[in-house]
PDB file of C-alpha atoms in Angstrom:
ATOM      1  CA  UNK A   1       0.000   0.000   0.000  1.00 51.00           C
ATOM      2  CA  UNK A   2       2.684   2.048   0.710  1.00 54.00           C
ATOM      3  CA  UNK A   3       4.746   1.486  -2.613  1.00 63.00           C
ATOM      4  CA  UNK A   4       1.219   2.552  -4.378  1.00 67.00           C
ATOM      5  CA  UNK A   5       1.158   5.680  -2.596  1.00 63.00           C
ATOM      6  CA  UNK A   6       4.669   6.387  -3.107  1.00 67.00           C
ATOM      7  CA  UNK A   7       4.477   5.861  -6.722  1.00 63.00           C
ATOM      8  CA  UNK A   8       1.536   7.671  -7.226  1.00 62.00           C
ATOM      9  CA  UNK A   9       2.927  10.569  -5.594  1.00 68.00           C
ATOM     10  CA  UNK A  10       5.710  10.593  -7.619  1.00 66.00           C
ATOM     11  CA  UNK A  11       4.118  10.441 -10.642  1.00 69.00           C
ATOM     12  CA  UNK A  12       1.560  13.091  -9.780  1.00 67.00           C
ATOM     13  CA  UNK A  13       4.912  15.207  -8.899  1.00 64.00           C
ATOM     14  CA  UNK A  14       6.103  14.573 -12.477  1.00 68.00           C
ATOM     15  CA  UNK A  15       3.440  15.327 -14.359  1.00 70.00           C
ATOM     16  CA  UNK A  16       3.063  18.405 -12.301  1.00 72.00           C
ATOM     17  CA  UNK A  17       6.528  19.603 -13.154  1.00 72.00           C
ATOM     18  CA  UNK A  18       6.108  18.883 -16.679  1.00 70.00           C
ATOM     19  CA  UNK A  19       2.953  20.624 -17.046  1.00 72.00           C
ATOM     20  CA  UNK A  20       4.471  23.590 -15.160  1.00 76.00           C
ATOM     21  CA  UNK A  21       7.839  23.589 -16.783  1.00 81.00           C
ATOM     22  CA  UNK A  22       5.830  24.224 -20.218  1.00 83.00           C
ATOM     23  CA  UNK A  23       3.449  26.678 -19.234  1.00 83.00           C
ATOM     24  CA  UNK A  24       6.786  29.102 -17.930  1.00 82.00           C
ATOM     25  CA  UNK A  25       8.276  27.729 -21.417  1.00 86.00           C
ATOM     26  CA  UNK A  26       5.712  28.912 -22.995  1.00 88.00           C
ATOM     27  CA  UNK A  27       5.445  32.187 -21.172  1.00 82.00           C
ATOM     28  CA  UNK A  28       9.296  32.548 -22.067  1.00 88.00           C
ATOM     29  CA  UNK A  29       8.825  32.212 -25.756  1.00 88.00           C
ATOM     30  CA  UNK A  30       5.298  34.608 -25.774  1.00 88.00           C
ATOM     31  CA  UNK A  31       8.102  37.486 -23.890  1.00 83.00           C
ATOM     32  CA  UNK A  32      10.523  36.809 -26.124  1.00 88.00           C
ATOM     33  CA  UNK A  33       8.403  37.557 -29.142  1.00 90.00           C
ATOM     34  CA  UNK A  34       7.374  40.414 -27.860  1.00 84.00           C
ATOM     35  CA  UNK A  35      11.365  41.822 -26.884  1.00 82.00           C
ATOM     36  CA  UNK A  36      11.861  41.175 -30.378  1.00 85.00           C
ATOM     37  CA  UNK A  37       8.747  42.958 -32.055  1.00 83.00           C
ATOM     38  CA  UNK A  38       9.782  45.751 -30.120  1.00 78.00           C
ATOM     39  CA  UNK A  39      13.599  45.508 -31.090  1.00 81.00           C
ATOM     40  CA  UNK A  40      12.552  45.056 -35.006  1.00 79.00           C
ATOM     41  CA  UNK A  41       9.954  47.620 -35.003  1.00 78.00           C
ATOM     42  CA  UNK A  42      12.180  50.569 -33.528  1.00 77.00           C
ATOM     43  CA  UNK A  43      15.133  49.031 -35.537  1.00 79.00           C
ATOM     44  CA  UNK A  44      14.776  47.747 -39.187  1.00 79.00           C
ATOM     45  CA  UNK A  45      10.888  48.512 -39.067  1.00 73.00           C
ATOM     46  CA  UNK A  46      11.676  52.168 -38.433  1.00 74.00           C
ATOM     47  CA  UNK A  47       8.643  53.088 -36.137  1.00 78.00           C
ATOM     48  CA  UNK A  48       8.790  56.435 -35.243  1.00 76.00           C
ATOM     49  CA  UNK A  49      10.079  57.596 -31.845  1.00 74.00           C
ATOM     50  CA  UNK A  50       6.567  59.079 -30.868  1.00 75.00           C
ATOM     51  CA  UNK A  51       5.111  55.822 -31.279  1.00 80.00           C
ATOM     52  CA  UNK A  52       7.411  53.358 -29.703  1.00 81.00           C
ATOM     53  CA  UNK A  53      10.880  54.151 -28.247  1.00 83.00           C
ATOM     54  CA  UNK A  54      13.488  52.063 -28.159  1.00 84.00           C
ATOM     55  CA  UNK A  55      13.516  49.446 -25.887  1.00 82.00           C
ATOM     56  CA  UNK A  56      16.786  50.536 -24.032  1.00 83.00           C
ATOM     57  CA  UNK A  57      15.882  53.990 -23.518  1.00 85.00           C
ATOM     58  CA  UNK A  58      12.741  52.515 -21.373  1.00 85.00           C
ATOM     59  CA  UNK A  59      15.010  50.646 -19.478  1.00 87.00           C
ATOM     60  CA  UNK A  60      17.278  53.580 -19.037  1.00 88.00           C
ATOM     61  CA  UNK A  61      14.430  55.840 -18.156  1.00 87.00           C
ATOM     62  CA  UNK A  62      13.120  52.874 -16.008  1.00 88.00           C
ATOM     63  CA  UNK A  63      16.932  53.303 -14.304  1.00 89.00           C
ATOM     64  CA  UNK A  64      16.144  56.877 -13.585  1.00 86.00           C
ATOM     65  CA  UNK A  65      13.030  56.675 -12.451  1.00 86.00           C
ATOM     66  CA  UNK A  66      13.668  54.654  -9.337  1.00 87.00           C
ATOM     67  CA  UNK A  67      16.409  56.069  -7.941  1.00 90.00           C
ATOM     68  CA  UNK A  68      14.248  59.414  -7.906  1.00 89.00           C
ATOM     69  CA  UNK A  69      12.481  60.161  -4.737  1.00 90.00           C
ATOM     70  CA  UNK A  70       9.411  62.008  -7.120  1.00 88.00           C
ATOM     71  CA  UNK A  71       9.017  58.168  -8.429  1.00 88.00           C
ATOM     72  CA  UNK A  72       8.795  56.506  -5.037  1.00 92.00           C
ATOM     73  CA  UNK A  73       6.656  59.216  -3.444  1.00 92.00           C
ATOM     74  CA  UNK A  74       4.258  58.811  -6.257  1.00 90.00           C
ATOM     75  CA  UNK A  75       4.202  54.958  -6.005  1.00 90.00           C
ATOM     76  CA  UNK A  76       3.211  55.505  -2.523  1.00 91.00           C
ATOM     77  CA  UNK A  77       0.432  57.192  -3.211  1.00 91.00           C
ATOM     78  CA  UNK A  78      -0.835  55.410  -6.107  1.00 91.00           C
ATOM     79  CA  UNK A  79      -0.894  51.861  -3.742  1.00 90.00           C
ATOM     80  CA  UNK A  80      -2.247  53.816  -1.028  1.00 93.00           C
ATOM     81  CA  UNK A  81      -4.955  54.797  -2.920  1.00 92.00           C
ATOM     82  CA  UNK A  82      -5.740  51.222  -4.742  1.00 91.00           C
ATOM     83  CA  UNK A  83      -5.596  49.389  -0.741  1.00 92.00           C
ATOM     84  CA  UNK A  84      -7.677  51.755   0.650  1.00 94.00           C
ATOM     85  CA  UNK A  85     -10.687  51.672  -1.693  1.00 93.00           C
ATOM     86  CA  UNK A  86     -10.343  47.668  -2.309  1.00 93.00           C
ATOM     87  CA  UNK A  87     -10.578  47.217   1.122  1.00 93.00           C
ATOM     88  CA  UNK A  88     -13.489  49.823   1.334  1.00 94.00           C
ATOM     89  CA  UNK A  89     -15.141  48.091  -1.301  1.00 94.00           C
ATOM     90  CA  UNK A  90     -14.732  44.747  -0.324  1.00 92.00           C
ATOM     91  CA  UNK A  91     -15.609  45.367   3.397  1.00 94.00           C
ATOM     92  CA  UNK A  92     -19.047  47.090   2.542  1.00 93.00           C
ATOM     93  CA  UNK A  93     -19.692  45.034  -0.696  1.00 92.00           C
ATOM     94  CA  UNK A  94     -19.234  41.284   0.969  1.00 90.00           C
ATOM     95  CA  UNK A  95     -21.091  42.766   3.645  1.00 90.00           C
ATOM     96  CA  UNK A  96     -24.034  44.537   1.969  1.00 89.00           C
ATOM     97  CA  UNK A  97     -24.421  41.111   0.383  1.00 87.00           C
ATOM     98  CA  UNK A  98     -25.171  39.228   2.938  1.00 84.00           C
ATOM     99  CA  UNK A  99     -27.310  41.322   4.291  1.00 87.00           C
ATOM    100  CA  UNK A 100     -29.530  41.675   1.142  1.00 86.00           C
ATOM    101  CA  UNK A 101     -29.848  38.023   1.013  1.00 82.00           C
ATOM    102  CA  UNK A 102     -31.290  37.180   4.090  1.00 79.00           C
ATOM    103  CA  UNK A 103     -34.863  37.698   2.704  1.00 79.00           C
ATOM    104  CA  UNK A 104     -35.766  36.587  -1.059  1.00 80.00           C
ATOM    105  CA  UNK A 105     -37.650  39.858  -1.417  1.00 84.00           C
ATOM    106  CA  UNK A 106     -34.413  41.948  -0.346  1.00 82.00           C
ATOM    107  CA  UNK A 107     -32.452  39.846  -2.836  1.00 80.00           C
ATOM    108  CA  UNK A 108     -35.290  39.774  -5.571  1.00 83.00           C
ATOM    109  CA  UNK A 109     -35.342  44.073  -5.462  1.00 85.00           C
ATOM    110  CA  UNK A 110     -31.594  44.446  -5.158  1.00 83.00           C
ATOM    111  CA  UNK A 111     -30.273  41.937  -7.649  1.00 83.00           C
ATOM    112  CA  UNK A 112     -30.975  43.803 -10.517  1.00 86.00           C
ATOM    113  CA  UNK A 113     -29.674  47.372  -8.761  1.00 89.00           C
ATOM    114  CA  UNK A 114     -26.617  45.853  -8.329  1.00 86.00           C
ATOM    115  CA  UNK A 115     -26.534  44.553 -11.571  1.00 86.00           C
ATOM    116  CA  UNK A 116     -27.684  48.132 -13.343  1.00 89.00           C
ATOM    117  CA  UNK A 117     -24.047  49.680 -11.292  1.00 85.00           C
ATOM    118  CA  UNK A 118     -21.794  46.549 -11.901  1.00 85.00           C
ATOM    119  CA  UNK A 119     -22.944  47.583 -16.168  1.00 88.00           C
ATOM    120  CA  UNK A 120     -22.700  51.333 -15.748  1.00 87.00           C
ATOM    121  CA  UNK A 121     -19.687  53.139 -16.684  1.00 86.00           C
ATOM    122  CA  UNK A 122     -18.492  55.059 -12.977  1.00 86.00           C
ATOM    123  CA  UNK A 123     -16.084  56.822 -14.871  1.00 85.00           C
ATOM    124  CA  UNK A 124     -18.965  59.142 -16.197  1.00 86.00           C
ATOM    125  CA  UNK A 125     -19.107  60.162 -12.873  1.00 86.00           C
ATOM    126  CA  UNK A 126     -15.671  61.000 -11.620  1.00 86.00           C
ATOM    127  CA  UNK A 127     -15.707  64.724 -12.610  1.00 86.00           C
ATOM    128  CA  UNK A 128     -18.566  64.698  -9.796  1.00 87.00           C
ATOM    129  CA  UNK A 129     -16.388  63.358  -7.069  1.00 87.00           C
ATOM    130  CA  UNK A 130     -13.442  65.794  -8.129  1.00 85.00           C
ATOM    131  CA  UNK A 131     -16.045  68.362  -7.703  1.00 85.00           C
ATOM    132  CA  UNK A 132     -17.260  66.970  -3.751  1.00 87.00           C
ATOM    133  CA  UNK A 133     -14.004  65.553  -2.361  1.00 84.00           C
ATOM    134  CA  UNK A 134     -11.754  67.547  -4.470  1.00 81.00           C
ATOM    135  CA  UNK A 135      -8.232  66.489  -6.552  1.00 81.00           C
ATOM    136  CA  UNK A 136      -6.480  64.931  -3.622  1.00 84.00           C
ATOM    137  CA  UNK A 137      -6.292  61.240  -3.016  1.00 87.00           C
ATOM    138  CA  UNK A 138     -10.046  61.373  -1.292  1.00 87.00           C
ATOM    139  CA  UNK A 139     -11.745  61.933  -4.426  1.00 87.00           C
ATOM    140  CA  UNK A 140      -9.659  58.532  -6.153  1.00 90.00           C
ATOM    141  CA  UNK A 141     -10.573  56.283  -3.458  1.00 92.00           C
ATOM    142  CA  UNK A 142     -14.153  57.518  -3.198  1.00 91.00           C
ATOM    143  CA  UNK A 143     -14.338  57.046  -6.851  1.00 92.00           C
ATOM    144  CA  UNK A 144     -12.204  53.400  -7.151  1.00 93.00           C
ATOM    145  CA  UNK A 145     -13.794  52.058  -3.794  1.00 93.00           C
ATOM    146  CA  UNK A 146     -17.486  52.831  -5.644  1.00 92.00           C
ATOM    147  CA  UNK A 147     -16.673  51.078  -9.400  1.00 92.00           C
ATOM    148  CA  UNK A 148     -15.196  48.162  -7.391  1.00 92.00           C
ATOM    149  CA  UNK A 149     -18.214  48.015  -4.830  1.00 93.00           C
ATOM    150  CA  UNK A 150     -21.076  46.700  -7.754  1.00 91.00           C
ATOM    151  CA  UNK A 151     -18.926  43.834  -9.243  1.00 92.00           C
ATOM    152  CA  UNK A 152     -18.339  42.393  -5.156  1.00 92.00           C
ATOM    153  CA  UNK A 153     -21.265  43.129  -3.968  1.00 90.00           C
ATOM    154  CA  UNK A 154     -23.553  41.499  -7.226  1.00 91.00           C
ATOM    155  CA  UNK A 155     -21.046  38.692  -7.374  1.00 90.00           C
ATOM    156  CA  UNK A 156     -21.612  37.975  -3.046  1.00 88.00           C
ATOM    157  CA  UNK A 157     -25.185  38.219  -3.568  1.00 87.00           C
ATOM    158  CA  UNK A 158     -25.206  35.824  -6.744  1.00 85.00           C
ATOM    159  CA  UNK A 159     -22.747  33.465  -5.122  1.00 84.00           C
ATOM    160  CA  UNK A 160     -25.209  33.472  -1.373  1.00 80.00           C
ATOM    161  CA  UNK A 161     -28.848  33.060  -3.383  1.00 78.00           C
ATOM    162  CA  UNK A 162     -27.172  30.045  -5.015  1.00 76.00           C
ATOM    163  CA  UNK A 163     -26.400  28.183  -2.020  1.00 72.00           C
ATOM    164  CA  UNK A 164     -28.836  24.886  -2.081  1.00 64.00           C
ATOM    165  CA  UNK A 165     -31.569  25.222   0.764  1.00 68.00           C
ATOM    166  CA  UNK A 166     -31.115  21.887   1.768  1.00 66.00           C
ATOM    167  CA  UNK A 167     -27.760  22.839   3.425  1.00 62.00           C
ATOM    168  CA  UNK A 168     -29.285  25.794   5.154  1.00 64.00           C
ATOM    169  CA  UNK A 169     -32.283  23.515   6.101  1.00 62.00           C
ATOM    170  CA  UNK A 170     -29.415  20.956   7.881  1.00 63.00           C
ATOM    171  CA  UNK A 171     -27.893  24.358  10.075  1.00 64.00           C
ATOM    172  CA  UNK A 172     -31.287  25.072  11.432  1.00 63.00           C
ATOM    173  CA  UNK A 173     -32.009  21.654  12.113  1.00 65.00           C
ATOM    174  CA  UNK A 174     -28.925  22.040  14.352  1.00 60.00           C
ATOM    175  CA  UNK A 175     -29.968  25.041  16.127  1.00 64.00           C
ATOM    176  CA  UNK A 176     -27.484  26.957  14.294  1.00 63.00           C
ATOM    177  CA  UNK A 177     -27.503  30.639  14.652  1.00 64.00           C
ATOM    178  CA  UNK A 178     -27.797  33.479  12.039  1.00 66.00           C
ATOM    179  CA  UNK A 179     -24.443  34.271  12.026  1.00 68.00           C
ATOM    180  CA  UNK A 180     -23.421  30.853  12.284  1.00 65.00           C
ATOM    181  CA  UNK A 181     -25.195  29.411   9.257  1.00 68.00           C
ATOM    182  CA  UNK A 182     -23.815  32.903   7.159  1.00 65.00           C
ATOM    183  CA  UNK A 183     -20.657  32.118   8.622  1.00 66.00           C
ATOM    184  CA  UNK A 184     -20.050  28.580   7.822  1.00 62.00           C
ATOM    185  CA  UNK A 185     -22.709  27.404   5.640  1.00 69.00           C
ATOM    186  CA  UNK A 186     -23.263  30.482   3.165  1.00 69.00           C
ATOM    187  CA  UNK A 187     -19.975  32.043   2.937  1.00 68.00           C
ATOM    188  CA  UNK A 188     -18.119  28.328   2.267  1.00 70.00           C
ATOM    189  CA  UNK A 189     -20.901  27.730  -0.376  1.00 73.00           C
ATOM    190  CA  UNK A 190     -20.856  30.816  -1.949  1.00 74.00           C
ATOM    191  CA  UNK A 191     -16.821  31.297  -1.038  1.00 80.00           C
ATOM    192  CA  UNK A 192     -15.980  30.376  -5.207  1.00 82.00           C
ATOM    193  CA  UNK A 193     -18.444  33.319  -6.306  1.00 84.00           C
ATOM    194  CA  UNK A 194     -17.002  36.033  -3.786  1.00 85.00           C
ATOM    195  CA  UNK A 195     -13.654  35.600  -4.812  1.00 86.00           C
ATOM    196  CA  UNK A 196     -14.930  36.334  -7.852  1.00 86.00           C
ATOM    197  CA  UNK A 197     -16.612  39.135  -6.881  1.00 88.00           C
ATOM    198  CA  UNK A 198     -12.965  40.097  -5.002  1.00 88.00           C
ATOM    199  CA  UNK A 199     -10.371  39.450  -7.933  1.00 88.00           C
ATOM    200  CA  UNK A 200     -12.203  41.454 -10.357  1.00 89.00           C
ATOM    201  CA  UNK A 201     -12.734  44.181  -7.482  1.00 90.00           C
ATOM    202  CA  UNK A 202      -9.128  44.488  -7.042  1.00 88.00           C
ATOM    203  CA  UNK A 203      -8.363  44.739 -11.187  1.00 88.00           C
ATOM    204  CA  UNK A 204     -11.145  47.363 -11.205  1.00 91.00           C
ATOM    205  CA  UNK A 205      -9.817  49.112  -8.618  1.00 91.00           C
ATOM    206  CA  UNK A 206      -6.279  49.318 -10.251  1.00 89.00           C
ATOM    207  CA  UNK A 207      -7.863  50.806 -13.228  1.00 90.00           C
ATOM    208  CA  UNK A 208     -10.150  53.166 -11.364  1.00 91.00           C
ATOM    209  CA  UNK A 209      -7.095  54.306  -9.453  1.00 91.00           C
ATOM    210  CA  UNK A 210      -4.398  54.943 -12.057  1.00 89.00           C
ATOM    211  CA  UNK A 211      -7.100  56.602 -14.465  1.00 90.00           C
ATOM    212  CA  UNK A 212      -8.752  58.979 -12.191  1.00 90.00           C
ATOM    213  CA  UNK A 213      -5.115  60.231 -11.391  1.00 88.00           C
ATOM    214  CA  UNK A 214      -4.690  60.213 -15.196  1.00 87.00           C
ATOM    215  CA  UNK A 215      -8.284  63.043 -15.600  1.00 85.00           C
ATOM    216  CA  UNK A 216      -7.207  64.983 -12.334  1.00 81.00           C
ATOM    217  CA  UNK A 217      -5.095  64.815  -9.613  1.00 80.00           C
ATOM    218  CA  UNK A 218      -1.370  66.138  -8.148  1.00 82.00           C
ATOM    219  CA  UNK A 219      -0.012  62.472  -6.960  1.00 83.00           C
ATOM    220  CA  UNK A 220       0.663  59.264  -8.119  1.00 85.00           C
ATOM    221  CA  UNK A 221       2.538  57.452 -10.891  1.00 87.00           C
ATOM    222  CA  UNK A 222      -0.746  57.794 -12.956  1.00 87.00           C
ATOM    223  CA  UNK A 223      -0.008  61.788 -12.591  1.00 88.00           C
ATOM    224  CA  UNK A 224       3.671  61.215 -13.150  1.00 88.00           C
ATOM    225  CA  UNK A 225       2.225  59.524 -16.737  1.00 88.00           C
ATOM    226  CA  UNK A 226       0.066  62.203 -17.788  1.00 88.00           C
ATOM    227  CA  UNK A 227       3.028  64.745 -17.161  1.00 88.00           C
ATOM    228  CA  UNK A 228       5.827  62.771 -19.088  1.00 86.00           C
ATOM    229  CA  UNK A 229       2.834  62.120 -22.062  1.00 84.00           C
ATOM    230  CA  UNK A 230       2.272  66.341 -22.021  1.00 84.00           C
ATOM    231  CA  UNK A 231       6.093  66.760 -22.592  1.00 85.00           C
ATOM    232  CA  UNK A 232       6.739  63.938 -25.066  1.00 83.00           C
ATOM    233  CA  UNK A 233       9.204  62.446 -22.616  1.00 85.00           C
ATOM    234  CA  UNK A 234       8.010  58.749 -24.137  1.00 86.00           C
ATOM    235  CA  UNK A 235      10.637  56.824 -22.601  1.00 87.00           C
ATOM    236  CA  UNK A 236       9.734  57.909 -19.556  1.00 87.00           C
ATOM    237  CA  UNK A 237       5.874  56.769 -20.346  1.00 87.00           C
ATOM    238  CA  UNK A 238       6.592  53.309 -21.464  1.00 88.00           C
ATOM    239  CA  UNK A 239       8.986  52.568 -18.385  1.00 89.00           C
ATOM    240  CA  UNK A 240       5.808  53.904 -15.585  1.00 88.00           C
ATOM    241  CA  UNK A 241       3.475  51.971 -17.896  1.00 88.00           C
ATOM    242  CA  UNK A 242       5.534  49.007 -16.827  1.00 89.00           C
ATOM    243  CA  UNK A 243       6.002  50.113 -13.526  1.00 88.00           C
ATOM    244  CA  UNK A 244       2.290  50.233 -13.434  1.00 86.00           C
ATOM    245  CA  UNK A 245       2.654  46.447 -14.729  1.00 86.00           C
ATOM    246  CA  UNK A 246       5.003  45.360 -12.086  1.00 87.00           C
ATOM    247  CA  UNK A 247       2.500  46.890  -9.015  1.00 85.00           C
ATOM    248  CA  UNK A 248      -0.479  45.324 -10.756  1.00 83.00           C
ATOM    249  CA  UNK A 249       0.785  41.992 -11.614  1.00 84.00           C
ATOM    250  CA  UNK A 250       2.097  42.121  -7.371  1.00 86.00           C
ATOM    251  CA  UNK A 251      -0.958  43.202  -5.968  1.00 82.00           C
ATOM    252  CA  UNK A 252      -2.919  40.762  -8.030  1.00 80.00           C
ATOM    253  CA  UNK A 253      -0.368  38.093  -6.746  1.00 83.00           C
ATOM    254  CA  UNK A 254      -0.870  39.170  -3.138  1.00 83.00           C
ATOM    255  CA  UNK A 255      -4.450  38.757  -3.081  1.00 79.00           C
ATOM    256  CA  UNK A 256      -4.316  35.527  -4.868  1.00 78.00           C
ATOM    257  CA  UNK A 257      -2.028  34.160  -2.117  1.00 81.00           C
ATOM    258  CA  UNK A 258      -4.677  35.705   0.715  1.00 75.00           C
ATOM    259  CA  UNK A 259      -7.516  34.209  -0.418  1.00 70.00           C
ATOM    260  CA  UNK A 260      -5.521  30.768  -1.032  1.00 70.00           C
ATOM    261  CA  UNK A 261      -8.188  28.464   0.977  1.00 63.00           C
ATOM    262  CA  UNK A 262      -6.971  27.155   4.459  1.00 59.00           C
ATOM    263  CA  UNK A 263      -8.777  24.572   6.708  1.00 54.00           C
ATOM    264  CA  UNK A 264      -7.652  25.531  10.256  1.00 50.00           C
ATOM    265  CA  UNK A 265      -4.801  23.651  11.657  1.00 49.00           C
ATOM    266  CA  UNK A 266      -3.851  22.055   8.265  1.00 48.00           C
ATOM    267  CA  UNK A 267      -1.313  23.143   5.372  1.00 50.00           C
ATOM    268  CA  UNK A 268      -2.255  24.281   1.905  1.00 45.00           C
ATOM    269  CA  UNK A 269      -3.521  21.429   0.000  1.00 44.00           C
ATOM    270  CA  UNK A 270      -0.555  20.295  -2.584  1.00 44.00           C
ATOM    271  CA  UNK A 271      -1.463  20.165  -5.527  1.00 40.00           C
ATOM    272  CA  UNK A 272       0.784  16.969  -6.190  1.00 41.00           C
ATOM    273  CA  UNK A 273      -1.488  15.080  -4.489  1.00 40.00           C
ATOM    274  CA  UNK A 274      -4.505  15.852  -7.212  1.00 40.00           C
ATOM    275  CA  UNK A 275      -6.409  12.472  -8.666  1.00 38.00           C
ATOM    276  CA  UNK A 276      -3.968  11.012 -11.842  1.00 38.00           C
ATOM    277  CA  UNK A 277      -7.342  11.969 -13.981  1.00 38.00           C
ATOM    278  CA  UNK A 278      -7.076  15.944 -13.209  1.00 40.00           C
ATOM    279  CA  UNK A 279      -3.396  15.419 -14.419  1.00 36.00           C
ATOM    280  CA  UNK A 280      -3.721  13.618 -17.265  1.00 41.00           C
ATOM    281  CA  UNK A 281      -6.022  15.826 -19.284  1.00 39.00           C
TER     282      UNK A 281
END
């Protein structure tokens, strides 16, 4: 039994580190292609410098731009901002969902609310935030923290009205509380459709963030973008477009590793251990 186990484990490892050695291969080879689209089209294919700079004055303006205390000032900000109003938004939009789906006729009313704001474009309404909070960083998390707010809060409320009654039938049954059937029947049922509801929060509120300091503000690397676009300094664009890259792709990262499911007192399932069928598709 135990050479079974032994060999299924290491062939579950193998296949693993095959599969994953040719997605980065593959990842590799898509970079690559695009290094050397850049390096023919400012080269040989003679793009002009207004459209695409070369690649080595990015990564020379990239140089400069981090050892500059303007650059990390500005990144400050910017993450501020983006933490802040995901955590607003994700505080008040997990929460307002469970609370509109304690009753069907709260859910039946709201769904379709929430629905209306997850479709409508916020951005339309920025210039009235700059107007009541001002240009400072209040009126950038007001205005993030409210575009991420519909997709978390429609995406809780979905994920809670499709729990199956049956399970919410067995926590009464048990004497089980309010807050302890939202707690560990409804939020573990619905848990796959308000992480949803939270990834796509958190790229939302990356985009809210860096474009509302791109219409009007005095902070932030999407300031600092705006200002090297109005002086042509394109160099200087490309390399915080990519800085912008780098904070997004980490942030992103971050939450995914947060919201990793845990069981308490037990380590992070491995996924080596996954049935031979899951790894031989």
């Amino acid at each position: 039994m135990a050479t079974t186990e032994s060999a299924f484990r290491a062939r579950a490892f193998r296949a693993r580190a095959k599969h994953s050695s040719t997605v980065w291969a593959l990842r590799l080879l898509l970079l690559l292609i695009v290094v050397g689209a850049w390096l023919y089209g400012t080269g040989p294919g003679e793009i002009s410098f207004l459209i695409l700079p070369p690649l080595g004055e990015v990564f020379s303006a990239i140089g400069g731009l981090v050892t500059t205390q303007v650059f990390w000032t500005a990144l400050g900000v910017t993450v501020f901002e983006m933490l802040v109003a995901f955590l607003l938004a994700a505080v008040v939009g997990v929460s307002l969902g469970f609370f509109l789906s304690r009753t069907p006729l709260r859910a039946q009313a709201s769904e379709p609310l929430l629905s209306w704001g997850y479709m409508f474009p916020v951005v339309l309404l920025y210039p009235l935030f700059l107007l009541w909070v001002g240009v400072g960083i209040g009126s950038k998390i007001a205005y993030a923290a409210t575009a991420a707010f519909f997709p978390i809060a429609y995406n809780t409320l979905r994920g809670l009205r499709s729990v199956d009654e049956k399970y919410l039938k067995v926590g009464v049954a048990f004497g089980a509380s309010r807050l302890a059937t939202d707690r560990h029947i409804k939020a573990g049922a619905a848990r796959p459709m308000i992480l949803s509801g939270l990834r796509i929060g958190v790229s939302v509120v990356m985009i809210s963030v860096v474009l509302a300091e791109l219409l009007g503000s005095n902070a932030g690397l999407g300031y600092e973008l705006q200002r090297a676009a109005s002086t042509l300094r394109l160099p200087d664009e490309y390399g915080i477009a990519l800085l912008l890259l780098v904070v997004a792709v980490t942030l992103q990262r971050v939450l995914e590793l947060a919201l990793r499911p845990r069981r308490p007192g037990q380590k992070a399932p491995s996924r080596a251990t996954e049935p031979a069928a899951q790894l031989d598709e």
